[in-house]
Short mmCIF file of C-alpha atoms and ligand atoms in Angstrom, two decimals:
data_model
loop_
_atom_site.label_atom_id
_atom_site.label_comp_id
_atom_site.label_asym_id
_atom_site.label_seq_id
_atom_site.Cartn_x
_atom_site.Cartn_y
_atom_site.Cartn_z
CA MET A 8 104.47 -168.47 26.48
CA LYS A 9 100.75 -169.36 26.81
CA LYS A 10 101.70 -172.95 27.58
CA LEU A 11 103.99 -171.76 30.38
CA ILE A 12 101.24 -169.51 31.77
CA GLN A 13 98.84 -172.46 31.73
CA THR A 14 101.31 -174.75 33.50
CA LEU A 15 102.11 -172.23 36.22
CA THR A 16 98.52 -171.12 36.88
CA GLU A 17 97.17 -174.66 37.00
CA THR A 18 99.63 -175.64 39.75
CA PHE A 19 98.23 -175.55 43.31
CA SER A 20 100.43 -173.72 45.81
CA PRO A 21 98.76 -171.56 48.45
CA SER A 22 101.02 -169.55 50.75
CA GLY A 23 103.35 -171.72 52.80
CA TYR A 24 102.89 -174.68 50.45
CA GLU A 25 104.97 -173.53 47.50
CA SER A 26 106.95 -176.71 46.92
CA ALA A 27 104.82 -177.81 43.93
CA ILE A 28 105.13 -174.50 42.07
CA ARG A 29 108.79 -174.18 43.08
CA GLU A 30 109.59 -177.47 41.34
CA VAL A 31 107.73 -176.38 38.20
CA ILE A 32 109.67 -173.10 38.08
CA ARG A 33 112.98 -174.76 38.93
CA ALA A 34 112.58 -177.16 35.98
CA GLU A 35 111.78 -174.21 33.71
CA ILE A 36 114.89 -172.19 34.63
CA ASP A 37 117.24 -175.15 34.70
CA GLY A 38 120.36 -174.24 32.71
CA LEU A 39 119.56 -170.50 32.54
CA ALA A 40 121.19 -169.41 35.80
CA ASP A 41 124.65 -169.33 37.37
CA GLU A 42 123.40 -170.29 40.82
CA ILE A 43 120.12 -171.65 42.18
CA ARG A 44 119.29 -172.11 45.84
CA VAL A 45 116.30 -172.37 48.16
CA ASP A 46 116.37 -170.55 51.49
CA ALA A 47 114.80 -171.53 54.81
CA LEU A 48 111.40 -170.00 53.94
CA GLY A 49 111.33 -171.75 50.58
CA ASN A 50 112.21 -168.79 48.36
CA LEU A 51 113.76 -169.91 45.08
CA ILE A 52 116.80 -167.68 44.55
CA VAL A 53 118.15 -167.61 41.02
CA ARG A 54 121.36 -165.73 40.39
CA LYS A 55 122.68 -164.47 37.07
CA LYS A 56 126.19 -163.10 37.48
CA PRO A 57 127.33 -159.85 35.84
CA THR A 58 128.82 -160.21 32.39
CA LYS A 59 132.03 -158.53 33.45
CA GLY A 60 133.63 -156.71 36.35
CA LYS A 61 133.77 -157.19 40.07
CA ASP A 62 131.88 -155.10 42.61
CA ALA A 63 128.73 -155.19 40.51
CA ARG A 64 125.59 -153.86 42.17
CA ARG A 65 123.26 -156.56 43.46
CA ILE A 66 119.72 -156.19 42.12
CA MET A 67 116.81 -158.23 43.48
CA ILE A 68 113.76 -158.91 41.34
CA ALA A 69 110.91 -160.55 43.23
CA ALA A 70 107.86 -162.37 41.89
CA HIS A 71 105.75 -164.34 44.33
CA MET A 72 105.02 -168.01 43.80
CA ASP A 73 102.21 -168.41 46.31
CA GLU A 74 98.49 -167.89 45.78
CA ILE A 75 95.53 -167.19 48.06
CA GLY A 76 93.78 -170.23 49.47
CA LEU A 77 91.78 -171.93 52.18
CA VAL A 78 92.71 -174.15 55.10
CA ALA A 79 90.46 -176.72 56.77
CA SER A 80 89.77 -175.74 60.39
CA HIS A 81 87.13 -178.27 61.46
CA ILE A 82 85.39 -181.36 60.06
CA ASP A 83 81.81 -181.65 61.30
CA ASP A 84 79.92 -184.88 62.14
CA ASN A 85 78.45 -185.04 58.66
CA GLY A 86 81.81 -184.68 56.93
CA PHE A 87 81.54 -181.04 55.90
CA VAL A 88 84.81 -179.12 56.01
CA ARG A 89 84.81 -175.74 57.77
CA PHE A 90 87.68 -173.48 56.79
CA THR A 91 89.49 -170.23 57.22
CA THR A 92 91.27 -168.21 54.54
CA ILE A 93 94.91 -167.81 53.54
CA GLY A 94 95.34 -164.27 52.24
CA GLY A 95 92.67 -161.98 50.79
CA VAL A 96 89.87 -164.36 49.78
CA TYR A 97 86.50 -162.61 49.30
CA PRO A 98 83.47 -164.66 50.44
CA GLN A 99 81.49 -163.58 47.37
CA MET A 100 84.15 -165.22 45.17
CA LEU A 101 83.77 -168.48 47.08
CA MET A 102 80.06 -169.16 46.61
CA GLY A 103 79.78 -172.14 44.28
CA ALA A 104 83.52 -172.21 43.73
CA ARG A 105 85.36 -175.43 43.16
CA VAL A 106 88.51 -175.89 45.16
CA ARG A 107 91.28 -178.44 45.13
CA PHE A 108 93.28 -179.52 48.14
CA TYR A 109 97.04 -179.67 47.94
CA SER A 110 96.71 -183.47 48.07
CA GLY A 111 94.72 -183.29 44.82
CA LEU A 112 91.23 -183.91 46.28
CA PRO A 113 88.47 -181.60 44.96
CA GLY A 114 85.54 -180.01 46.76
CA ILE A 115 82.87 -177.34 46.33
CA VAL A 116 82.03 -174.38 48.53
CA HIS A 117 78.56 -173.51 49.79
CA THR A 118 76.95 -171.77 52.74
CA GLU A 119 74.46 -172.21 55.56
CA PRO A 120 71.06 -170.64 54.77
CA LEU A 121 71.22 -166.83 54.92
CA ASP A 122 68.63 -164.43 56.37
CA LYS A 123 68.13 -163.08 52.85
CA PRO A 124 69.23 -165.10 49.83
CA THR A 125 70.89 -161.96 48.42
CA ASP A 126 73.17 -161.53 51.47
CA THR A 127 76.87 -162.22 51.12
CA PRO A 128 77.75 -165.07 53.47
CA SER A 129 80.66 -164.71 55.85
CA VAL A 130 83.40 -167.31 55.74
CA ASP A 131 82.35 -168.78 59.10
CA LYS A 132 78.95 -169.70 57.58
CA MET A 133 80.56 -171.47 54.64
CA PHE A 134 81.80 -175.03 54.23
CA ILE A 135 83.49 -177.26 51.68
CA ASP A 136 81.57 -180.34 50.52
CA VAL A 137 84.05 -183.00 49.43
CA GLY A 138 81.40 -185.66 48.92
CA ALA A 139 81.90 -187.22 52.35
CA LYS A 140 78.99 -188.77 54.24
CA SER A 141 80.42 -188.50 57.75
CA ARG A 142 83.45 -187.26 59.65
CA ALA A 143 84.97 -190.75 59.46
CA ASP A 144 84.36 -190.82 55.71
CA CYS A 145 85.95 -187.38 55.12
CA PRO A 146 89.36 -187.64 53.41
CA ILE A 147 90.39 -184.14 54.56
CA LYS A 148 92.17 -183.49 57.83
CA VAL A 149 92.26 -180.25 59.80
CA GLY A 150 95.11 -178.10 58.45
CA GLU A 151 94.96 -179.27 54.85
CA VAL A 152 95.17 -176.36 52.40
CA ALA A 153 93.24 -175.76 49.20
CA ALA A 154 93.13 -173.28 46.32
CA PHE A 155 90.63 -172.35 43.62
CA GLU A 156 90.14 -175.02 40.95
CA ARG A 157 89.78 -173.34 37.57
CA PRO A 158 91.39 -174.30 34.26
CA PHE A 159 93.34 -171.80 32.17
CA LEU A 160 91.28 -170.09 29.47
CA ASP A 161 92.74 -168.67 26.24
CA LEU A 162 90.61 -165.83 24.83
CA GLY A 163 93.23 -164.70 22.29
CA ASP A 164 95.07 -161.66 23.63
CA ARG A 165 93.19 -161.96 26.91
CA LEU A 166 94.09 -164.87 29.14
CA VAL A 167 92.15 -166.04 32.19
CA ALA A 168 93.20 -168.24 35.09
CA LYS A 169 93.23 -168.53 38.84
CA SER A 170 96.49 -167.30 40.39
CA MET A 171 97.53 -164.95 37.57
CA ASP A 172 98.43 -163.16 40.83
CA ASP A 173 101.33 -163.72 40.71
CA ARG A 174 102.21 -166.60 38.44
CA ILE A 175 102.18 -164.06 35.62
CA GLY A 176 104.99 -162.22 37.44
CA CYS A 177 106.85 -165.53 37.67
CA VAL A 178 106.37 -166.00 33.91
CA VAL A 179 107.79 -162.51 33.27
CA ALA A 180 110.81 -163.30 35.47
CA ILE A 181 111.40 -166.67 33.77
CA GLU A 182 111.13 -165.19 30.27
CA ALA A 183 113.37 -162.25 31.20
CA LEU A 184 116.00 -164.65 32.52
CA ARG A 185 115.73 -166.62 29.28
CA ALA A 186 116.13 -163.49 27.15
CA LEU A 187 118.90 -161.89 29.22
CA LYS A 188 122.17 -162.07 27.32
CA SER A 189 124.39 -159.71 29.28
CA THR A 190 124.06 -157.38 32.28
CA PRO A 191 126.33 -155.24 34.41
CA TYR A 192 124.26 -156.19 37.48
CA ASP A 193 124.63 -159.12 39.81
CA VAL A 194 121.05 -160.25 39.30
CA TYR A 195 118.96 -162.17 41.81
CA PHE A 196 115.57 -163.28 40.54
CA VAL A 197 113.66 -164.41 43.61
CA PHE A 198 110.51 -166.48 43.36
CA THR A 199 109.15 -165.64 46.77
CA THR A 200 106.90 -167.42 49.25
CA GLN A 201 104.07 -166.21 51.50
CA GLU A 202 103.45 -162.86 49.80
CA GLU A 203 99.70 -163.13 50.16
CA ILE A 204 99.91 -163.29 53.95
CA GLY A 205 102.25 -160.30 54.31
CA THR A 206 105.29 -160.41 51.96
CA ARG A 207 107.14 -162.75 54.32
CA GLY A 208 109.38 -164.58 51.83
CA ALA A 209 110.56 -161.30 50.30
CA GLU A 210 111.52 -160.07 53.74
CA THR A 211 113.90 -162.94 54.52
CA SER A 212 115.28 -163.34 50.99
CA ALA A 213 116.02 -159.61 50.72
CA PHE A 214 117.80 -159.75 54.06
CA GLY A 215 119.93 -162.64 52.78
CA ILE A 216 120.74 -161.08 49.42
CA ASP A 217 121.27 -157.55 50.79
CA PRO A 218 120.53 -155.90 47.42
CA HIS A 219 121.59 -152.39 46.40
CA LEU A 220 118.32 -151.91 44.55
CA GLY A 221 115.38 -153.94 43.44
CA PHE A 222 111.85 -154.22 42.18
CA SER A 223 108.95 -156.62 42.33
CA ILE A 224 106.89 -157.91 39.43
CA ASP A 225 103.26 -158.36 40.40
CA VAL A 226 99.73 -157.78 39.20
CA THR A 227 97.84 -154.56 39.84
CA ALA A 228 94.21 -153.49 39.71
CA TRP A 229 92.33 -152.25 36.67
CA GLY A 230 90.02 -149.40 35.75
CA ASP A 231 88.58 -150.55 32.45
CA THR A 232 85.42 -152.50 33.29
CA PRO A 233 81.93 -151.12 34.03
CA GLY A 234 81.67 -148.95 37.12
CA ARG A 235 85.38 -148.95 37.99
CA LYS A 236 86.58 -145.54 39.11
CA ASN A 237 89.80 -143.88 40.22
CA PHE A 238 92.15 -146.33 38.52
CA ASP A 239 93.97 -145.44 35.32
CA MET A 240 95.39 -148.88 34.64
CA ALA A 241 93.89 -150.75 31.68
CA LEU A 242 94.58 -154.06 29.99
CA GLY A 243 96.67 -153.93 26.82
CA LYS A 244 98.21 -150.49 27.36
CA GLY A 245 101.52 -151.79 28.63
CA PRO A 246 103.03 -152.83 31.94
CA ALA A 247 102.51 -150.31 34.74
CA ILE A 248 105.38 -148.55 36.49
CA LYS A 249 104.34 -148.24 40.10
CA ILE A 250 104.59 -144.87 41.76
CA LYS A 251 102.54 -145.67 44.85
CA ASP A 252 100.42 -148.40 46.35
CA GLY A 253 98.77 -148.94 49.72
CA GLY A 254 102.02 -149.90 51.42
CA MET A 255 104.84 -148.29 49.49
CA LEU A 256 106.13 -145.26 47.65
CA SER A 257 108.54 -146.29 44.91
CA ASP A 258 111.90 -144.56 45.03
CA PRO A 259 111.58 -141.67 42.52
CA ARG A 260 115.00 -142.52 41.07
CA ILE A 261 113.80 -146.05 40.30
CA VAL A 262 110.59 -144.68 38.73
CA GLU A 263 112.65 -142.31 36.59
CA TRP A 264 115.00 -145.13 35.53
CA MET A 265 112.04 -147.32 34.55
CA ILE A 266 110.29 -144.56 32.58
CA GLN A 267 113.43 -143.49 30.73
CA THR A 268 114.31 -147.09 29.91
CA ALA A 269 110.79 -147.82 28.61
CA GLU A 270 110.80 -144.67 26.46
CA LYS A 271 114.25 -145.36 25.07
CA ALA A 272 113.26 -148.91 24.16
CA LYS A 273 109.84 -147.76 22.84
CA ILE A 274 108.00 -150.05 25.24
CA PRO A 275 104.46 -148.86 26.10
CA TYR A 276 103.91 -148.31 29.82
CA GLN A 277 101.34 -146.91 32.23
CA ARG A 278 101.82 -144.88 35.39
CA GLU A 279 100.41 -146.66 38.41
CA VAL A 280 98.92 -145.31 41.59
CA LEU A 281 97.16 -148.16 43.41
CA LEU A 282 94.86 -147.13 46.23
CA GLY A 283 95.16 -150.30 48.33
CA GLY A 284 97.31 -153.40 48.54
CA THR A 285 101.05 -153.73 48.19
CA THR A 286 103.75 -156.08 46.90
CA ASP A 287 107.03 -157.74 47.84
CA ALA A 288 108.75 -154.42 47.04
CA ARG A 289 107.50 -153.04 50.37
CA ALA A 290 109.38 -155.74 52.28
CA MET A 291 112.50 -155.24 50.16
CA GLN A 292 112.42 -151.49 50.73
CA LEU A 293 112.37 -151.85 54.50
CA VAL A 294 114.96 -154.58 54.92
CA ARG A 295 118.22 -153.89 56.81
CA ALA A 296 119.08 -150.18 56.41
CA GLY A 297 116.65 -149.74 53.48
CA VAL A 298 116.76 -150.37 49.72
CA PRO A 299 115.63 -148.18 46.79
CA VAL A 300 112.85 -150.15 45.10
CA GLY A 301 110.07 -149.96 42.56
CA CYS A 302 107.62 -152.35 40.96
CA ILE A 303 106.56 -153.39 37.49
CA SER A 304 102.90 -154.33 37.43
CA ILE A 305 100.82 -156.37 35.05
CA PRO A 306 97.31 -154.89 34.88
CA CYS A 307 94.96 -157.69 35.89
CA ARG A 308 91.16 -157.74 36.03
CA TYR A 309 89.28 -159.51 38.80
CA VAL A 310 92.32 -159.96 41.07
CA HIS A 311 91.75 -162.51 43.86
CA SER A 312 88.86 -164.15 42.01
CA PRO A 313 88.99 -167.63 40.43
CA SER A 314 89.14 -165.96 37.00
CA GLU A 315 91.86 -163.31 36.82
CA MET A 316 92.48 -161.78 33.38
CA VAL A 317 95.61 -160.32 31.79
CA ASP A 318 96.54 -159.21 28.27
CA ILE A 319 99.39 -161.15 26.64
CA ASN A 320 100.82 -157.95 25.13
CA ASP A 321 101.33 -156.47 28.60
CA VAL A 322 103.11 -159.66 29.64
CA GLN A 323 105.42 -159.56 26.62
CA ASN A 324 106.14 -155.88 27.11
CA ALA A 325 106.89 -156.47 30.78
CA VAL A 326 109.50 -159.06 29.77
CA LYS A 327 111.04 -156.54 27.36
CA LEU A 328 111.08 -153.88 30.05
CA VAL A 329 112.79 -156.11 32.63
CA VAL A 330 115.45 -157.12 30.09
CA ALA A 331 115.95 -153.48 29.04
CA LEU A 332 116.32 -152.38 32.68
CA LEU A 333 118.97 -155.00 33.33
CA GLY A 334 120.92 -153.80 30.28
CA ASN A 335 120.60 -150.10 31.09
CA PRO A 336 121.87 -149.54 34.63
CA ALA A 337 120.40 -146.75 36.72
CA SER A 338 123.00 -144.06 37.25
CA GLY A 339 123.92 -143.66 40.88
CA LEU A 340 121.88 -146.66 42.02
CO1 LIG B 23 97.51 -161.15 45.54
ZN1 LIG B 24 100.40 -160.64 44.00
#
């Protein structure tokens, strides 16, 4: 599984430019599904039909393929690339960062001089240096997108990479699909697009699938490093069952189903209340006439930095939980 995590996290696919990661995932799930299609927004929709019976309930499980990034907005006379952000990129994470454009070209990020060297620069003061000597010499055009450049790092149980958010959710979905032998549900795993700019791929794919219930698989914040307060989630204590985040209340029936299933299968889990942020589940919940949804979260340190950290045990337990949920249907849902 570490190899798969490395492959997925080292692929460059900021929001809207998911074709590279989609092809990597498609190759990985080849032969595991009954139906694979790509919709107009680029969502990869992977269906696993119910083992028996007609009129099975459709369940949608979303993990987003995209990652935060940058987009070139202006090339100055000296060949420096000015940029704006795609999704929640913090300026303090960009200072000195290496980035790679979708085309493969690398660059580094720096800033204009600041009033005080300890100030945090704003994005409009920053630029990407791609080694160009002039505008004519600059290989980057306005509109080209980039993402953090950072190789995968294996620290044993703890794994570090850019874009653990949410390639780790994609890994959980892929491994759950691989492990799933039988299910009474009509299962739609959706590898969604454009989550980081407002859960847009989940919105259209959920409309198309019209699920009876669903959940997302995504990272969540952490409370187990110095100075962190008001978060219970910790690495290595199990996947988190979301009760609330900044944009959604999970359906209590889904929460109950997840907790009972985890306890029955003796899978460790944590209860999650996230103060800010949300996931694809919010879009799924509000589609059409509404859908009961929840979310399984992988606790992740340093989310939206170039070095996001997860614990492999949480990933493995999340896979077990997804498979257990699909084998233990929620009564009345
Ligand atoms: Co994110
Ligand atoms: Zn995410």
